[in-house]
Amino acid sequence: MFPDGMGGLNGPELPPGQSGEGWAEAVNACREETGWGIENYDDEQLATLYELEVEHYECLVAEGFTPEPPPSVQAYIDSWSSRTEPPYQAFATVARGMGQGAYMSMIKLCPPPRWTYTG
């Protein structure tokens, strides 16, 4: 597997008819072992992460991008608790439809904080 451009993981292409069950089990085992994709932050950590997201938003704006403005800190914290939608990430609101080259340039200028935040 390898990281995708959105901070997630991509896996191998499976031959037709082959189940991805083994792949899913391996991914879940890696997540358990490494913590990748399993973020259980408390409210204080989420407030800190929110501040980093706001700084990231400001970086993108300064570089000429037009991300959606961040929600309130409480709405951000609530989005983590509900797990119904992905929490706000400024870069994700700009990346839709962006070509790979432009996308990689953007995240080099303004790296998303969730990719490096360890709480």
Short mmCIF file of N, CA, C and O in Angstrom, two decimals:
data_model
loop_
_atom_site.label_atom_id
_atom_site.label_comp_id
_atom_site.label_asym_id
_atom_site.label_seq_id
_atom_site.Cartn_x
_atom_site.Cartn_y
_atom_site.Cartn_z
N MET A 1 0.84 -1.17 0.00
CA MET A 1 0.00 0.00 0.00
C MET A 1 0.88 1.23 0.00
O MET A 1 2.07 1.15 0.31
N PHE A 2 0.29 2.37 -0.34
CA PHE A 2 1.04 3.62 -0.41
C PHE A 2 0.10 4.77 -0.09
O PHE A 2 -1.11 4.66 -0.25
N PRO A 3 0.67 5.89 0.43
CA PRO A 3 -0.18 7.04 0.75
C PRO A 3 -0.77 7.65 -0.51
O PRO A 3 -0.11 7.71 -1.54
N ASP A 4 -2.01 8.09 -0.41
CA ASP A 4 -2.59 8.81 -1.54
C ASP A 4 -2.40 10.31 -1.30
O ASP A 4 -1.87 10.72 -0.28
N GLY A 5 -2.79 11.11 -2.23
CA GLY A 5 -2.58 12.54 -2.14
C GLY A 5 -3.46 13.25 -1.14
O GLY A 5 -3.31 14.43 -0.90
N MET A 6 -4.41 12.56 -0.54
CA MET A 6 -5.32 13.17 0.42
C MET A 6 -5.02 12.76 1.86
O MET A 6 -5.80 13.00 2.75
N GLY A 7 -3.88 12.08 2.06
CA GLY A 7 -3.52 11.67 3.41
C GLY A 7 -4.06 10.31 3.79
O GLY A 7 -3.92 9.87 4.92
N GLY A 8 -4.65 9.61 2.84
CA GLY A 8 -5.17 8.27 3.09
C GLY A 8 -4.22 7.21 2.56
O GLY A 8 -3.05 7.48 2.32
N LEU A 9 -4.74 6.02 2.37
CA LEU A 9 -3.93 4.92 1.87
C LEU A 9 -4.57 4.31 0.64
O LEU A 9 -5.79 4.13 0.58
N ASN A 10 -3.75 3.96 -0.33
CA ASN A 10 -4.20 3.23 -1.51
C ASN A 10 -3.60 1.83 -1.44
O ASN A 10 -2.50 1.64 -0.93
N GLY A 11 -4.30 0.91 -1.99
CA GLY A 11 -3.81 -0.46 -1.98
C GLY A 11 -3.63 -0.99 -3.38
O GLY A 11 -3.84 -0.28 -4.36
N PRO A 12 -3.26 -2.23 -3.47
CA PRO A 12 -3.05 -2.83 -4.79
C PRO A 12 -4.38 -3.04 -5.51
O PRO A 12 -5.42 -3.18 -4.89
N GLU A 13 -4.29 -3.05 -6.84
CA GLU A 13 -5.47 -3.40 -7.61
C GLU A 13 -5.62 -4.91 -7.55
O GLU A 13 -4.66 -5.65 -7.74
N LEU A 14 -6.83 -5.36 -7.28
CA LEU A 14 -7.07 -6.79 -7.17
C LEU A 14 -7.57 -7.34 -8.50
O LEU A 14 -8.32 -6.68 -9.21
N PRO A 15 -7.15 -8.56 -8.82
CA PRO A 15 -7.65 -9.18 -10.06
C PRO A 15 -9.17 -9.36 -9.97
O PRO A 15 -9.72 -9.49 -8.87
N PRO A 16 -9.84 -9.36 -11.11
CA PRO A 16 -11.30 -9.56 -11.11
C PRO A 16 -11.67 -10.84 -10.36
O PRO A 16 -11.00 -11.86 -10.51
N GLY A 17 -12.68 -10.74 -9.54
CA GLY A 17 -13.17 -11.90 -8.81
C GLY A 17 -12.46 -12.16 -7.49
O GLY A 17 -12.90 -12.99 -6.70
N GLN A 18 -11.36 -11.47 -7.25
CA GLN A 18 -10.65 -11.68 -5.99
C GLN A 18 -11.21 -10.75 -4.92
O GLN A 18 -11.41 -9.57 -5.15
N SER A 19 -11.43 -11.29 -3.75
CA SER A 19 -11.99 -10.52 -2.64
C SER A 19 -10.95 -9.61 -2.04
O SER A 19 -9.77 -9.95 -1.95
N GLY A 20 -11.39 -8.46 -1.60
CA GLY A 20 -10.49 -7.54 -0.91
C GLY A 20 -10.49 -7.76 0.60
O GLY A 20 -9.97 -6.95 1.35
N GLU A 21 -11.07 -8.88 1.04
CA GLU A 21 -11.19 -9.15 2.48
C GLU A 21 -9.82 -9.20 3.15
O GLU A 21 -9.61 -8.61 4.22
N GLY A 22 -8.87 -9.88 2.55
CA GLY A 22 -7.52 -9.96 3.12
C GLY A 22 -6.87 -8.59 3.20
O GLY A 22 -6.18 -8.28 4.18
N TRP A 23 -7.09 -7.80 2.17
CA TRP A 23 -6.55 -6.43 2.15
C TRP A 23 -7.14 -5.62 3.30
O TRP A 23 -6.42 -4.95 4.04
N ALA A 24 -8.45 -5.70 3.49
CA ALA A 24 -9.10 -4.95 4.56
C ALA A 24 -8.58 -5.39 5.93
O ALA A 24 -8.35 -4.56 6.81
N GLU A 25 -8.39 -6.69 6.11
CA GLU A 25 -7.85 -7.19 7.38
C GLU A 25 -6.44 -6.66 7.62
O GLU A 25 -6.10 -6.27 8.74
N ALA A 26 -5.61 -6.64 6.57
CA ALA A 26 -4.24 -6.13 6.71
C ALA A 26 -4.23 -4.64 7.04
O ALA A 26 -3.46 -4.19 7.89
N VAL A 27 -5.09 -3.87 6.38
CA VAL A 27 -5.18 -2.44 6.65
C VAL A 27 -5.60 -2.21 8.10
O VAL A 27 -5.02 -1.38 8.81
N ASN A 28 -6.61 -2.94 8.55
CA ASN A 28 -7.07 -2.77 9.93
C ASN A 28 -5.98 -3.14 10.93
O ASN A 28 -5.81 -2.47 11.95
N ALA A 29 -5.22 -4.19 10.65
CA ALA A 29 -4.12 -4.58 11.54
C ALA A 29 -3.05 -3.48 11.58
O ALA A 29 -2.53 -3.15 12.65
N CYS A 30 -2.73 -2.90 10.41
CA CYS A 30 -1.75 -1.81 10.37
C CYS A 30 -2.25 -0.59 11.13
O CYS A 30 -1.48 0.07 11.83
N ARG A 31 -3.53 -0.27 10.98
CA ARG A 31 -4.09 0.87 11.71
C ARG A 31 -4.00 0.66 13.21
O ARG A 31 -3.66 1.56 13.96
N GLU A 32 -4.31 -0.56 13.65
CA GLU A 32 -4.23 -0.87 15.09
C GLU A 32 -2.80 -0.72 15.58
O GLU A 32 -2.55 -0.16 16.64
N GLU A 33 -1.84 -1.22 14.80
CA GLU A 33 -0.45 -1.21 15.21
C GLU A 33 0.16 0.19 15.19
O GLU A 33 0.92 0.57 16.07
N THR A 34 -0.18 0.97 14.17
CA THR A 34 0.47 2.27 13.98
C THR A 34 -0.37 3.45 14.44
O THR A 34 0.16 4.54 14.63
N GLY A 35 -1.68 3.25 14.57
CA GLY A 35 -2.55 4.37 14.90
C GLY A 35 -2.97 5.18 13.69
O GLY A 35 -3.71 6.14 13.80
N TRP A 36 -2.48 4.82 12.48
CA TRP A 36 -2.81 5.55 11.25
C TRP A 36 -4.31 5.50 11.03
O TRP A 36 -4.90 4.44 10.95
N GLY A 37 -4.94 6.68 10.95
CA GLY A 37 -6.36 6.74 10.66
C GLY A 37 -7.25 6.53 11.88
O GLY A 37 -8.46 6.54 11.76
N ILE A 38 -6.65 6.31 13.05
CA ILE A 38 -7.44 6.15 14.26
C ILE A 38 -7.07 7.31 15.18
O ILE A 38 -6.13 7.23 15.95
N GLU A 39 -7.80 8.39 15.04
CA GLU A 39 -7.51 9.58 15.84
C GLU A 39 -8.57 9.73 16.90
O GLU A 39 -9.72 10.00 16.59
N ASN A 40 -8.20 9.51 18.13
CA ASN A 40 -9.12 9.69 19.25
C ASN A 40 -8.58 10.80 20.14
O ASN A 40 -8.05 10.56 21.21
N TYR A 41 -8.73 12.02 19.66
CA TYR A 41 -8.24 13.17 20.38
C TYR A 41 -9.27 13.64 21.40
O TYR A 41 -10.47 13.52 21.17
N ASP A 42 -8.79 14.20 22.52
CA ASP A 42 -9.72 14.82 23.46
C ASP A 42 -10.02 16.24 22.97
O ASP A 42 -9.42 16.72 22.00
N ASP A 43 -10.94 16.92 23.65
CA ASP A 43 -11.37 18.25 23.20
C ASP A 43 -10.22 19.26 23.18
O ASP A 43 -10.15 20.12 22.30
N GLU A 44 -9.31 19.17 24.14
CA GLU A 44 -8.17 20.09 24.17
C GLU A 44 -7.26 19.87 22.96
O GLU A 44 -6.81 20.83 22.32
N GLN A 45 -7.01 18.62 22.63
CA GLN A 45 -6.19 18.32 21.46
C GLN A 45 -6.90 18.77 20.19
O GLN A 45 -6.26 19.29 19.27
N LEU A 46 -8.21 18.58 20.13
CA LEU A 46 -8.96 19.01 18.95
C LEU A 46 -8.96 20.53 18.81
O LEU A 46 -8.88 21.05 17.70
N ALA A 47 -9.00 21.25 19.93
CA ALA A 47 -8.92 22.71 19.86
C ALA A 47 -7.56 23.14 19.32
O ALA A 47 -7.48 24.08 18.52
N THR A 48 -6.50 22.43 19.71
CA THR A 48 -5.16 22.73 19.18
C THR A 48 -5.10 22.41 17.70
O THR A 48 -4.59 23.20 16.90
N LEU A 49 -5.65 21.27 17.31
CA LEU A 49 -5.67 20.89 15.90
C LEU A 49 -6.50 21.88 15.10
O LEU A 49 -6.13 22.24 13.98
N TYR A 50 -7.58 22.37 15.66
CA TYR A 50 -8.40 23.39 15.01
C TYR A 50 -7.56 24.63 14.72
O TYR A 50 -7.62 25.18 13.61
N GLU A 51 -6.78 25.08 15.69
CA GLU A 51 -5.93 26.24 15.49
C GLU A 51 -4.95 26.01 14.34
O GLU A 51 -4.69 26.92 13.53
N LEU A 52 -4.43 24.80 14.24
CA LEU A 52 -3.52 24.47 13.14
C LEU A 52 -4.26 24.47 11.80
O LEU A 52 -3.71 24.89 10.78
N GLU A 53 -5.50 24.01 11.80
CA GLU A 53 -6.31 24.04 10.57
C GLU A 53 -6.58 25.49 10.14
O GLU A 53 -6.56 25.79 8.96
N VAL A 54 -6.82 26.37 11.11
CA VAL A 54 -7.03 27.78 10.79
C VAL A 54 -5.75 28.37 10.20
O VAL A 54 -5.80 29.10 9.19
N GLU A 55 -4.61 28.06 10.78
CA GLU A 55 -3.33 28.52 10.23
C GLU A 55 -3.13 27.99 8.81
O GLU A 55 -2.65 28.69 7.92
N HIS A 56 -3.52 26.74 8.60
CA HIS A 56 -3.41 26.14 7.27
C HIS A 56 -4.32 26.86 6.28
O HIS A 56 -3.92 27.15 5.15
N TYR A 57 -5.53 27.16 6.71
CA TYR A 57 -6.47 27.93 5.89
C TYR A 57 -5.83 29.26 5.49
O TYR A 57 -5.86 29.66 4.32
N GLU A 58 -5.24 29.96 6.48
CA GLU A 58 -4.63 31.26 6.22
C GLU A 58 -3.44 31.14 5.26
O GLU A 58 -3.23 32.02 4.41
N CYS A 59 -2.68 30.06 5.36
CA CYS A 59 -1.58 29.82 4.43
C CYS A 59 -2.12 29.67 3.01
O CYS A 59 -1.59 30.27 2.07
N LEU A 60 -3.17 28.86 2.85
CA LEU A 60 -3.74 28.66 1.52
C LEU A 60 -4.25 29.97 0.92
O LEU A 60 -4.02 30.25 -0.26
N VAL A 61 -4.93 30.76 1.74
CA VAL A 61 -5.43 32.06 1.27
C VAL A 61 -4.26 32.95 0.84
O VAL A 61 -4.30 33.58 -0.22
N ALA A 62 -3.20 32.99 1.65
CA ALA A 62 -2.03 33.80 1.33
C ALA A 62 -1.36 33.36 0.03
O ALA A 62 -0.76 34.18 -0.67
N GLU A 63 -1.51 32.09 -0.30
CA GLU A 63 -0.92 31.55 -1.53
C GLU A 63 -1.86 31.68 -2.73
O GLU A 63 -1.56 31.20 -3.82
N GLY A 64 -3.03 32.30 -2.53
CA GLY A 64 -3.94 32.56 -3.64
C GLY A 64 -5.03 31.53 -3.83
O GLY A 64 -5.80 31.61 -4.80
N PHE A 65 -5.16 30.58 -2.91
CA PHE A 65 -6.23 29.59 -3.01
C PHE A 65 -7.47 30.13 -2.31
O PHE A 65 -7.40 31.08 -1.53
N THR A 66 -8.61 29.51 -2.58
CA THR A 66 -9.86 29.97 -1.97
C THR A 66 -10.57 28.81 -1.25
O THR A 66 -11.61 28.34 -1.69
N PRO A 67 -9.99 28.36 -0.14
CA PRO A 67 -10.64 27.28 0.62
C PRO A 67 -11.89 27.79 1.33
O PRO A 67 -12.05 28.99 1.55
N GLU A 68 -12.77 26.86 1.66
CA GLU A 68 -13.93 27.23 2.47
C GLU A 68 -13.42 27.67 3.84
O GLU A 68 -12.49 27.07 4.39
N PRO A 69 -14.03 28.70 4.41
CA PRO A 69 -13.61 29.14 5.74
C PRO A 69 -13.84 28.04 6.78
O PRO A 69 -14.77 27.24 6.65
N PRO A 70 -13.02 28.02 7.81
CA PRO A 70 -13.20 27.01 8.85
C PRO A 70 -14.50 27.23 9.62
O PRO A 70 -14.96 28.36 9.75
N PRO A 71 -15.07 26.14 10.13
CA PRO A 71 -16.26 26.28 10.98
C PRO A 71 -15.83 26.84 12.34
O PRO A 71 -14.65 27.09 12.56
N SER A 72 -16.76 26.97 13.24
CA SER A 72 -16.39 27.37 14.61
C SER A 72 -15.61 26.23 15.26
O SER A 72 -15.68 25.08 14.81
N VAL A 73 -14.89 26.56 16.30
CA VAL A 73 -14.12 25.53 17.00
C VAL A 73 -15.05 24.45 17.54
O VAL A 73 -14.72 23.25 17.46
N GLN A 74 -16.21 24.83 18.04
CA GLN A 74 -17.13 23.82 18.58
C GLN A 74 -17.68 22.92 17.48
O GLN A 74 -17.80 21.71 17.66
N ALA A 75 -18.01 23.49 16.33
CA ALA A 75 -18.49 22.67 15.21
C ALA A 75 -17.40 21.70 14.76
O ALA A 75 -17.68 20.56 14.40
N TYR A 76 -16.15 22.15 14.78
CA TYR A 76 -15.02 21.30 14.41
C TYR A 76 -14.90 20.13 15.40
O TYR A 76 -14.80 18.97 15.00
N ILE A 77 -14.95 20.44 16.68
CA ILE A 77 -14.87 19.38 17.71
C ILE A 77 -16.04 18.42 17.56
O ILE A 77 -15.87 17.20 17.62
N ASP A 78 -17.23 18.95 17.35
CA ASP A 78 -18.41 18.11 17.20
C ASP A 78 -18.31 17.19 15.98
O ASP A 78 -18.78 16.05 16.01
N SER A 79 -17.68 17.67 14.91
CA SER A 79 -17.55 16.83 13.70
C SER A 79 -16.69 15.61 13.98
O SER A 79 -16.92 14.54 13.41
N TRP A 80 -15.72 15.74 14.86
CA TRP A 80 -14.90 14.59 15.24
C TRP A 80 -15.71 13.61 16.06
O TRP A 80 -15.56 12.39 15.91
N SER A 81 -16.56 14.12 16.93
CA SER A 81 -17.35 13.26 17.80
C SER A 81 -18.41 12.49 17.04
O SER A 81 -18.66 11.33 17.30
N SER A 82 -19.04 13.16 16.07
CA SER A 82 -20.15 12.53 15.35
C SER A 82 -19.68 11.47 14.37
O SER A 82 -20.38 10.50 14.13
N ARG A 83 -18.51 11.66 13.79
CA ARG A 83 -17.96 10.73 12.79
C ARG A 83 -18.92 10.51 11.62
O ARG A 83 -18.86 9.51 10.94
N THR A 84 -19.85 11.47 11.38
CA THR A 84 -20.78 11.32 10.26
C THR A 84 -20.19 11.90 8.98
O THR A 84 -20.51 11.45 7.90
N GLU A 85 -19.34 12.91 9.11
CA GLU A 85 -18.66 13.50 7.96
C GLU A 85 -17.22 13.72 8.34
O GLU A 85 -16.90 13.89 9.52
N PRO A 86 -16.33 13.71 7.36
CA PRO A 86 -14.92 13.98 7.71
C PRO A 86 -14.78 15.37 8.33
O PRO A 86 -15.45 16.31 7.91
N PRO A 87 -13.93 15.52 9.33
CA PRO A 87 -13.71 16.84 9.92
C PRO A 87 -13.14 17.81 8.87
O PRO A 87 -12.51 17.40 7.90
N TYR A 88 -13.35 19.08 9.09
CA TYR A 88 -12.89 20.13 8.19
C TYR A 88 -11.40 20.03 7.95
O TYR A 88 -10.62 19.86 8.88
N GLN A 89 -11.03 20.13 6.71
CA GLN A 89 -9.64 20.26 6.29
C GLN A 89 -9.64 21.27 5.15
O GLN A 89 -10.24 21.03 4.09
N ALA A 90 -8.97 22.40 5.34
CA ALA A 90 -9.00 23.47 4.35
C ALA A 90 -8.54 22.99 2.98
O ALA A 90 -9.16 23.31 1.96
N PHE A 91 -7.47 22.20 2.93
CA PHE A 91 -6.95 21.78 1.63
C PHE A 91 -7.97 20.95 0.86
O PHE A 91 -8.03 21.00 -0.36
N ALA A 92 -8.77 20.17 1.58
CA ALA A 92 -9.74 19.31 0.90
C ALA A 92 -10.82 20.13 0.21
O ALA A 92 -11.38 19.68 -0.79
N THR A 93 -11.10 21.34 0.70
CA THR A 93 -12.13 22.15 0.07
C THR A 93 -11.62 22.83 -1.20
O THR A 93 -12.41 23.35 -1.97
N VAL A 94 -10.32 22.80 -1.42
CA VAL A 94 -9.72 23.38 -2.63
C VAL A 94 -9.32 22.28 -3.61
O VAL A 94 -9.28 22.51 -4.82
N ALA A 95 -9.05 21.10 -3.12
CA ALA A 95 -8.46 20.04 -3.93
C ALA A 95 -9.42 19.39 -4.92
O ALA A 95 -8.98 18.81 -5.90
N ARG A 96 -10.71 19.51 -4.67
CA ARG A 96 -11.68 18.86 -5.56
C ARG A 96 -11.48 19.31 -7.01
O ARG A 96 -11.51 20.49 -7.30
N GLY A 97 -11.24 18.35 -7.87
CA GLY A 97 -11.07 18.65 -9.29
C GLY A 97 -9.71 19.17 -9.67
O GLY A 97 -9.46 19.47 -10.84
N MET A 98 -8.81 19.31 -8.72
CA MET A 98 -7.48 19.83 -9.00
C MET A 98 -6.61 18.70 -9.56
O MET A 98 -6.66 17.58 -9.11
N GLY A 99 -5.82 19.01 -10.56
CA GLY A 99 -4.90 18.02 -11.12
C GLY A 99 -3.83 17.64 -10.12
O GLY A 99 -3.53 18.39 -9.18
N GLN A 100 -3.23 16.47 -10.32
CA GLN A 100 -2.24 15.95 -9.38
C GLN A 100 -1.05 16.90 -9.19
O GLN A 100 -0.60 17.12 -8.08
N GLY A 101 -0.54 17.48 -10.27
CA GLY A 101 0.60 18.39 -10.17
C GLY A 101 0.29 19.63 -9.35
O GLY A 101 1.06 20.02 -8.47
N ALA A 102 -0.86 20.23 -9.63
CA ALA A 102 -1.27 21.42 -8.89
C ALA A 102 -1.53 21.07 -7.43
O ALA A 102 -1.17 21.82 -6.52
N TYR A 103 -2.13 19.91 -7.21
CA TYR A 103 -2.41 19.46 -5.85
C TYR A 103 -1.12 19.27 -5.05
O TYR A 103 -0.99 19.74 -3.92
N MET A 104 -0.14 18.61 -5.64
CA MET A 104 1.12 18.37 -4.94
C MET A 104 1.84 19.69 -4.66
O MET A 104 2.44 19.86 -3.60
N SER A 105 1.76 20.63 -5.59
CA SER A 105 2.36 21.95 -5.35
C SER A 105 1.69 22.65 -4.18
O SER A 105 2.35 23.26 -3.34
N MET A 106 0.37 22.54 -4.12
CA MET A 106 -0.38 23.18 -3.04
C MET A 106 0.01 22.61 -1.68
O MET A 106 0.28 23.37 -0.75
N ILE A 107 0.07 21.29 -1.55
CA ILE A 107 0.38 20.73 -0.23
C ILE A 107 1.85 20.91 0.15
O ILE A 107 2.18 20.86 1.32
N LYS A 108 2.71 21.14 -0.84
CA LYS A 108 4.10 21.47 -0.50
C LYS A 108 4.19 22.89 0.05
O LYS A 108 4.97 23.17 0.95
N LEU A 109 3.40 23.79 -0.52
CA LEU A 109 3.37 25.18 -0.02
C LEU A 109 2.76 25.25 1.38
O LEU A 109 3.24 26.00 2.23
N CYS A 110 1.70 24.50 1.58
CA CYS A 110 0.95 24.55 2.84
C CYS A 110 0.59 23.12 3.26
O CYS A 110 -0.50 22.63 2.98
N PRO A 111 1.51 22.42 3.93
CA PRO A 111 1.23 21.03 4.33
C PRO A 111 0.06 20.95 5.31
O PRO A 111 -0.01 21.74 6.26
N PRO A 112 -0.87 20.03 5.07
CA PRO A 112 -2.01 19.88 5.98
C PRO A 112 -1.56 19.43 7.37
O PRO A 112 -0.74 18.53 7.50
N PRO A 113 -2.08 20.06 8.41
CA PRO A 113 -1.62 19.75 9.77
C PRO A 113 -1.94 18.36 10.26
O PRO A 113 -1.20 17.79 11.04
N ARG A 114 -3.05 17.77 9.83
CA ARG A 114 -3.41 16.44 10.34
C ARG A 114 -2.42 15.37 9.92
O ARG A 114 -2.36 14.32 10.50
N TRP A 115 -1.64 15.65 8.90
CA TRP A 115 -0.68 14.64 8.44
C TRP A 115 0.54 14.57 9.35
O TRP A 115 1.30 13.63 9.29
N THR A 116 0.72 15.60 10.18
CA THR A 116 1.91 15.63 11.03
C THR A 116 1.57 15.80 12.51
O THR A 116 2.45 15.64 13.34
N TYR A 117 0.34 16.10 12.82
CA TYR A 117 -0.05 16.36 14.23
C TYR A 117 -0.06 15.05 15.01
O TYR A 117 -0.66 14.07 14.58
N THR A 118 0.60 15.02 16.12
CA THR A 118 0.64 13.81 16.94
C THR A 118 -0.04 14.00 18.28
O THR A 118 -0.05 13.10 19.10
N GLY A 119 -0.62 15.17 18.52
CA GLY A 119 -1.37 15.40 19.75
C GLY A 119 -0.46 15.60 20.91
O GLY A 119 -0.75 15.54 22.04
#
